[in-house]
Amino acid sequence: MARQDNTKGELKSSNQAHRAIISRGARAETFGGATGLLFEQAMAQTRMAVCLTDPRVEDDPIVFCNEAFEQLTGYSSDEVVGRNCRFLQGPDTDPGQVAKIREALKSESVVVVELLNYRKDGSTFWNTLHLGPIYNAEGELIYFFGSQWDVTDIHQSRAEEKHAKAIAREISHRMKNVFAVVGGIVNITGRSMDAREVSRKINERVQALGRSYEPTLDDAALGTIHVGQAIRSVLAPYDPEGDRIVFEGNGVRTKPNAISAIGLALHELAANATKYGALSNAAGTVTVRWHHAEDAGPVLELEWIEADGPTVDGPPPARGTGFDIAETLLKFAQGTMHKDWDPAGLRVRIAVPMQPSAGAA
C-alpha cells in the first residue's frame, strides 16, 4: 500500500531509548497458547520497536507490532496491521537500502540496514532496521521479524562531524598559504636588509610551527589535537632515516593553542642537538616521551632525553635566542620548561596545562 503524501516533515529523534513503554495488555489473539502470551508481554515491555510480517499472505503484511513501534512511528496497531512495511518509506528513502531489504526477504536471510523512514505526522527519522526470518518446528518460514531503532541523533552527529572536518580541511589549506606567505615576507625582508642568516633562522621556526599543525588540523574539528602526530611532524626533518629519535607516548590529545608552543620548543631542542648535542655525531639518540598527568590538574608532560652524544659541560655561557622564544611561548600557554645539563646528555621537561585556567590569555 502506498504511503500518504505527507512526506515533507521535519527530521527529529523520538528519544526512543528514554521513553517509557506503557502496556495496554497483551494481544493474545495474535499468537496462541502460553508461549504466545509471554512473547506479547515481552514485546510490550521492550523499548525496541518490533513488528512481525506474514510472508505466506500476499504482499507480506504486518501481523503484529508492539507499543514501541507505535510510539516510534505515530501509527496505532489498527493502522499498521494488514499493511506492508513500505508505508514507512518516502521520497528521500534510499532505494539501495530498500533493495537490500527486498533481497533479504527473497533469500530468507538476515540483514541490517539504515534508512530514512517517515512517521504518520510526516516527520522523518533515521532507522536501523534488523530483519530476519522465523521458522516453525518443521522448518517452514512463518514470519519475518523486524526490529527498529531510532538513530537520528547518531546520524546527525555524523553529519555534523563530517561538516566540521570539511571546515578543518579548508582551514588547513588556508594556514598552509599563510605560512608560505609569512616565509616569503621573511625571505624578502632578509634580502633587502642583508640579513639572510636571520631570515633563515626565522623561517626555520615558522616551518616548525607549520609542521606541528599541518597533519592534525582535521582533528582540530574535535576541539583537540593528537599530540603524537604533531611531535613526529616537527621532528621528522631532524631524523630522515628514522633511527635517531625514539618516540614514547600514548594517544593523549591537547588544545590547539598548546601545540604551537610545544612545536617550537621541540624545534629549538632538535636544532641545538644537531649542532651541539646527541644529533651532532653518528651515535647519539634522543628519546621523546609524553603523557597526560593529573597530579596538578590535567597537564601534558613531555620529556626530551639525549644520550651518547658529546659530553655536556654545563649550560651555555649565554642564553640562546631559540630557547628564549620557546620559553616565552610556553609561558603564554601557562607552560614551563626545565633544563638539566646532565654530562651524559641534555634532559628537558616541558609541562603544559591541557586546559588553560580561567582568565588565561
PDB file of C-alpha atoms in Angstrom, residues 35-194:
ATOM      1  CA  THR A  35       4.184 -19.073  24.846  1.00  0.00           C
ATOM      2  CA  GLY A  36       2.424 -16.562  22.643  1.00  0.00           C
ATOM      3  CA  LEU A  37       1.153 -14.680  25.685  1.00  0.00           C
ATOM      4  CA  LEU A  38       4.643 -14.480  27.164  1.00  0.00           C
ATOM      5  CA  PHE A  39       6.008 -13.248  23.820  1.00  0.00           C
ATOM      6  CA  GLU A  40       3.468 -10.474  23.564  1.00  0.00           C
ATOM      7  CA  GLN A  41       4.033  -9.371  27.152  1.00  0.00           C
ATOM      8  CA  ALA A  42       7.781  -9.228  26.499  1.00  0.00           C
ATOM      9  CA  MET A  43       7.211  -7.232  23.303  1.00  0.00           C
ATOM     10  CA  ALA A  44       5.015  -4.809  25.226  1.00  0.00           C
ATOM     11  CA  GLN A  45       7.807  -4.103  27.716  1.00  0.00           C
ATOM     12  CA  THR A  46      10.792  -3.643  25.402  1.00  0.00           C
ATOM     13  CA  ARG A  47      11.798  -0.205  24.130  1.00  0.00           C
ATOM     14  CA  MET A  48      12.885  -1.778  20.855  1.00  0.00           C
ATOM     15  CA  ALA A  49      10.245  -1.244  18.170  1.00  0.00           C
ATOM     16  CA  VAL A  50       9.253  -4.668  16.844  1.00  0.00           C
ATOM     17  CA  CYS A  51       6.932  -5.953  14.154  1.00  0.00           C
ATOM     18  CA  LEU A  52       6.221  -9.311  12.520  1.00  0.00           C
ATOM     19  CA  THR A  53       5.107  -9.837   8.932  1.00  0.00           C
ATOM     20  CA  ASP A  54       3.497 -12.913   7.366  1.00  0.00           C
ATOM     21  CA  PRO A  55       5.201 -13.905   4.085  1.00  0.00           C
ATOM     22  CA  ARG A  56       2.512 -16.560   3.459  1.00  0.00           C
ATOM     23  CA  VAL A  57      -0.012 -13.812   2.817  1.00  0.00           C
ATOM     24  CA  GLU A  58       0.068 -11.698  -0.336  1.00  0.00           C
ATOM     25  CA  ASP A  59       2.290  -8.577  -0.012  1.00  0.00           C
ATOM     26  CA  ASP A  60       3.801  -9.827   3.275  1.00  0.00           C
ATOM     27  CA  PRO A  61       1.630  -7.691   5.617  1.00  0.00           C
ATOM     28  CA  ILE A  62       2.367  -6.780   9.234  1.00  0.00           C
ATOM     29  CA  VAL A  63       0.519  -9.061  11.632  1.00  0.00           C
ATOM     30  CA  PHE A  64       1.947  -7.734  14.897  1.00  0.00           C
ATOM     31  CA  CYS A  65       3.620  -4.606  16.247  1.00  0.00           C
ATOM     32  CA  ASN A  66       4.436  -3.635  19.796  1.00  0.00           C
ATOM     33  CA  GLU A  67       3.884  -0.428  21.747  1.00  0.00           C
ATOM     34  CA  ALA A  68       7.377   0.852  20.978  1.00  0.00           C
ATOM     35  CA  PHE A  69       6.649   0.560  17.242  1.00  0.00           C
ATOM     36  CA  GLU A  70       3.512   2.661  17.704  1.00  0.00           C
ATOM     37  CA  GLN A  71       5.423   5.326  19.644  1.00  0.00           C
ATOM     38  CA  LEU A  72       8.259   5.395  17.111  1.00  0.00           C
ATOM     39  CA  THR A  73       6.068   5.720  14.016  1.00  0.00           C
ATOM     40  CA  GLY A  74       2.999   7.522  15.360  1.00  0.00           C
ATOM     41  CA  TYR A  75       0.691   4.854  13.903  1.00  0.00           C
ATOM     42  CA  SER A  76      -1.632   2.762  16.051  1.00  0.00           C
ATOM     43  CA  SER A  77      -1.682  -1.010  15.756  1.00  0.00           C
ATOM     44  CA  ASP A  78      -5.026  -0.862  13.946  1.00  0.00           C
ATOM     45  CA  GLU A  79      -3.466   1.404  11.310  1.00  0.00           C
ATOM     46  CA  VAL A  80      -0.434  -0.848  10.887  1.00  0.00           C
ATOM     47  CA  VAL A  81      -1.666  -4.449  10.892  1.00  0.00           C
ATOM     48  CA  GLY A  82      -2.503  -5.669   7.401  1.00  0.00           C
ATOM     49  CA  ARG A  83      -0.172  -3.241   5.617  1.00  0.00           C
ATOM     50  CA  ASN A  84       3.233  -3.824   4.077  1.00  0.00           C
ATOM     51  CA  CYS A  85       6.090  -2.038   5.886  1.00  0.00           C
ATOM     52  CA  ARG A  86       6.826   0.111   2.853  1.00  0.00           C
ATOM     53  CA  PHE A  87       4.287   2.681   4.050  1.00  0.00           C
ATOM     54  CA  LEU A  88       7.093   3.992   6.308  1.00  0.00           C
ATOM     55  CA  GLN A  89       9.181   4.865   3.249  1.00  0.00           C
ATOM     56  CA  GLY A  90       9.107   8.178   1.421  1.00  0.00           C
ATOM     57  CA  PRO A  91      10.729  10.195  -1.357  1.00  0.00           C
ATOM     58  CA  ASP A  92      14.102  10.525   0.423  1.00  0.00           C
ATOM     59  CA  THR A  93      14.389   6.885   1.475  1.00  0.00           C
ATOM     60  CA  ASP A  94      17.466   5.348  -0.159  1.00  0.00           C
ATOM     61  CA  PRO A  95      16.363   2.888  -2.887  1.00  0.00           C
ATOM     62  CA  GLY A  96      19.624   0.994  -2.419  1.00  0.00           C
ATOM     63  CA  GLN A  97      18.759   0.189   1.188  1.00  0.00           C
ATOM     64  CA  VAL A  98      15.237  -0.806   0.169  1.00  0.00           C
ATOM     65  CA  ALA A  99      16.731  -3.168  -2.414  1.00  0.00           C
ATOM     66  CA  LYS A 100      18.747  -4.862   0.351  1.00  0.00           C
ATOM     67  CA  ILE A 101      15.533  -5.443   2.290  1.00  0.00           C
ATOM     68  CA  ARG A 102      13.829  -6.858  -0.784  1.00  0.00           C
ATOM     69  CA  GLU A 103      16.729  -9.247  -1.432  1.00  0.00           C
ATOM     70  CA  ALA A 104      16.769 -10.422   2.210  1.00  0.00           C
ATOM     71  CA  LEU A 105      13.054 -11.209   2.031  1.00  0.00           C
ATOM     72  CA  LYS A 106      13.568 -13.117  -1.200  1.00  0.00           C
ATOM     73  CA  SER A 107      16.525 -15.145   0.084  1.00  0.00           C
ATOM     74  CA  GLU A 108      15.170 -15.535   3.641  1.00  0.00           C
ATOM     75  CA  SER A 109      18.367 -14.048   5.083  1.00  0.00           C
ATOM     76  CA  VAL A 110      19.215 -11.665   7.903  1.00  0.00           C
ATOM     77  CA  VAL A 111      20.002  -8.057   7.019  1.00  0.00           C
ATOM     78  CA  VAL A 112      20.699  -4.826   8.915  1.00  0.00           C
ATOM     79  CA  VAL A 113      20.141  -1.553   7.090  1.00  0.00           C
ATOM     80  CA  GLU A 114      19.973   2.114   7.982  1.00  0.00           C
ATOM     81  CA  LEU A 115      17.342   4.092   6.163  1.00  0.00           C
ATOM     82  CA  LEU A 116      15.226   7.210   6.400  1.00  0.00           C
ATOM     83  CA  ASN A 117      11.642   6.491   7.470  1.00  0.00           C
ATOM     84  CA  TYR A 118       8.544   8.656   7.803  1.00  0.00           C
ATOM     85  CA  ARG A 119       6.130   8.915  10.716  1.00  0.00           C
ATOM     86  CA  LYS A 120       2.391   9.419  10.481  1.00  0.00           C
ATOM     87  CA  ASP A 121       2.805  13.170  11.083  1.00  0.00           C
ATOM     88  CA  GLY A 122       5.248  13.426   8.162  1.00  0.00           C
ATOM     89  CA  SER A 123       8.373  13.884  10.278  1.00  0.00           C
ATOM     90  CA  THR A 124      11.372  11.743   9.403  1.00  0.00           C
ATOM     91  CA  PHE A 125      13.779   9.663  11.445  1.00  0.00           C
ATOM     92  CA  TRP A 126      16.839   7.521  10.733  1.00  0.00           C
ATOM     93  CA  ASN A 127      16.023   3.897  11.420  1.00  0.00           C
ATOM     94  CA  THR A 128      18.405   0.991  11.931  1.00  0.00           C
ATOM     95  CA  LEU A 129      16.329  -1.991  10.831  1.00  0.00           C
ATOM     96  CA  HIS A 130      17.236  -5.574  11.707  1.00  0.00           C
ATOM     97  CA  LEU A 131      15.286  -8.041   9.587  1.00  0.00           C
ATOM     98  CA  GLY A 132      15.338 -11.835   9.754  1.00  0.00           C
ATOM     99  CA  PRO A 133      13.222 -14.965   9.126  1.00  0.00           C
ATOM    100  CA  ILE A 134      11.412 -17.040  11.754  1.00  0.00           C
ATOM    101  CA  TYR A 135      10.727 -20.762  11.155  1.00  0.00           C
ATOM    102  CA  ASN A 136       8.434 -23.249  12.884  1.00  0.00           C
ATOM    103  CA  ALA A 137       9.462 -26.666  14.216  1.00  0.00           C
ATOM    104  CA  GLU A 138       9.078 -28.161  10.726  1.00  0.00           C
ATOM    105  CA  GLY A 139      11.477 -25.600   9.262  1.00  0.00           C
ATOM    106  CA  GLU A 140       8.744 -23.691   7.455  1.00  0.00           C
ATOM    107  CA  LEU A 141       9.009 -19.905   7.120  1.00  0.00           C
ATOM    108  CA  ILE A 142       6.137 -18.391   9.106  1.00  0.00           C
ATOM    109  CA  TYR A 143       7.198 -14.820   9.893  1.00  0.00           C
ATOM    110  CA  PHE A 144       9.749 -12.136   9.212  1.00  0.00           C
ATOM    111  CA  PHE A 145      10.944 -10.374  12.369  1.00  0.00           C
ATOM    112  CA  GLY A 146      11.770  -6.692  12.139  1.00  0.00           C
ATOM    113  CA  SER A 147      13.266  -4.548  14.919  1.00  0.00           C
ATOM    114  CA  GLN A 148      13.667  -0.807  14.501  1.00  0.00           C
ATOM    115  CA  TRP A 149      15.892   1.585  16.433  1.00  0.00           C
ATOM    116  CA  ASP A 150      15.816   5.359  16.065  1.00  0.00           C
ATOM    117  CA  VAL A 151      19.393   6.501  15.314  1.00  0.00           C
ATOM    118  CA  THR A 152      18.551  10.051  14.243  1.00  0.00           C
ATOM    119  CA  ASP A 153      20.784  11.620  16.904  1.00  0.00           C
ATOM    120  CA  ILE A 154      23.719   9.423  15.862  1.00  0.00           C
ATOM    121  CA  HIS A 155      23.166  10.186  12.177  1.00  0.00           C
ATOM    122  CA  GLN A 156      23.019  13.926  12.826  1.00  0.00           C
ATOM    123  CA  SER A 157      26.226  13.733  14.889  1.00  0.00           C
ATOM    124  CA  ARG A 158      27.946  12.028  11.964  1.00  0.00           C
ATOM    125  CA  ALA A 159      26.771  14.772   9.618  1.00  0.00           C
ATOM    126  CA  GLU A 160      27.976  17.497  11.986  1.00  0.00           C
ATOM    127  CA  GLU A 161      31.366  15.805  12.372  1.00  0.00           C
ATOM    128  CA  LYS A 162      31.700  15.467   8.591  1.00  0.00           C
ATOM    129  CA  HIS A 163      30.881  19.167   8.179  1.00  0.00           C
ATOM    130  CA  ALA A 164      33.385  20.130  10.889  1.00  0.00           C
ATOM    131  CA  LYS A 165      36.130  18.101   9.212  1.00  0.00           C
ATOM    132  CA  ALA A 166      35.395  19.749   5.873  1.00  0.00           C
ATOM    133  CA  ILE A 167      35.817  23.157   7.516  1.00  0.00           C
ATOM    134  CA  ALA A 168      39.024  21.980   9.204  1.00  0.00           C
ATOM    135  CA  ARG A 169      40.468  20.889   5.868  1.00  0.00           C
ATOM    136  CA  GLU A 170      39.711  24.317   4.419  1.00  0.00           C
ATOM    137  CA  ILE A 171      41.379  25.957   7.430  1.00  0.00           C
ATOM    138  CA  SER A 172      44.384  23.663   6.948  1.00  0.00           C
ATOM    139  CA  HIS A 173      44.680  24.761   3.315  1.00  0.00           C
ATOM    140  CA  ARG A 174      44.482  28.423   4.268  1.00  0.00           C
ATOM    141  CA  MET A 175      47.001  28.052   7.089  1.00  0.00           C
ATOM    142  CA  LYS A 176      49.495  26.467   4.686  1.00  0.00           C
ATOM    143  CA  ASN A 177      49.059  29.518   2.495  1.00  0.00           C
ATOM    144  CA  VAL A 178      49.577  31.803   5.492  1.00  0.00           C
ATOM    145  CA  PHE A 179      52.818  30.052   6.466  1.00  0.00           C
ATOM    146  CA  ALA A 180      54.001  30.268   2.848  1.00  0.00           C
ATOM    147  CA  VAL A 181      53.228  33.997   2.702  1.00  0.00           C
ATOM    148  CA  VAL A 182      54.960  34.636   6.031  1.00  0.00           C
ATOM    149  CA  GLY A 183      58.011  32.708   4.796  1.00  0.00           C
ATOM    150  CA  GLY A 184      58.079  34.762   1.615  1.00  0.00           C
ATOM    151  CA  ILE A 185      57.866  38.033   3.520  1.00  0.00           C
ATOM    152  CA  VAL A 186      60.704  36.954   5.818  1.00  0.00           C
ATOM    153  CA  ASN A 187      62.909  35.994   2.864  1.00  0.00           C
ATOM    154  CA  ILE A 188      62.265  39.268   1.030  1.00  0.00           C
ATOM    155  CA  THR A 189      62.905  41.292   4.186  1.00  0.00           C
ATOM    156  CA  GLY A 190      66.096  39.354   4.919  1.00  0.00           C
ATOM    157  CA  ARG A 191      67.460  40.002   1.420  1.00  0.00           C
ATOM    158  CA  SER A 192      66.559  43.679   1.459  1.00  0.00           C
ATOM    159  CA  MET A 193      68.256  44.191   4.840  1.00  0.00           C
ATOM    160  CA  ASP A 194      71.208  41.920   4.012  1.00  0.00           C
TER     161      ASP A 194
END
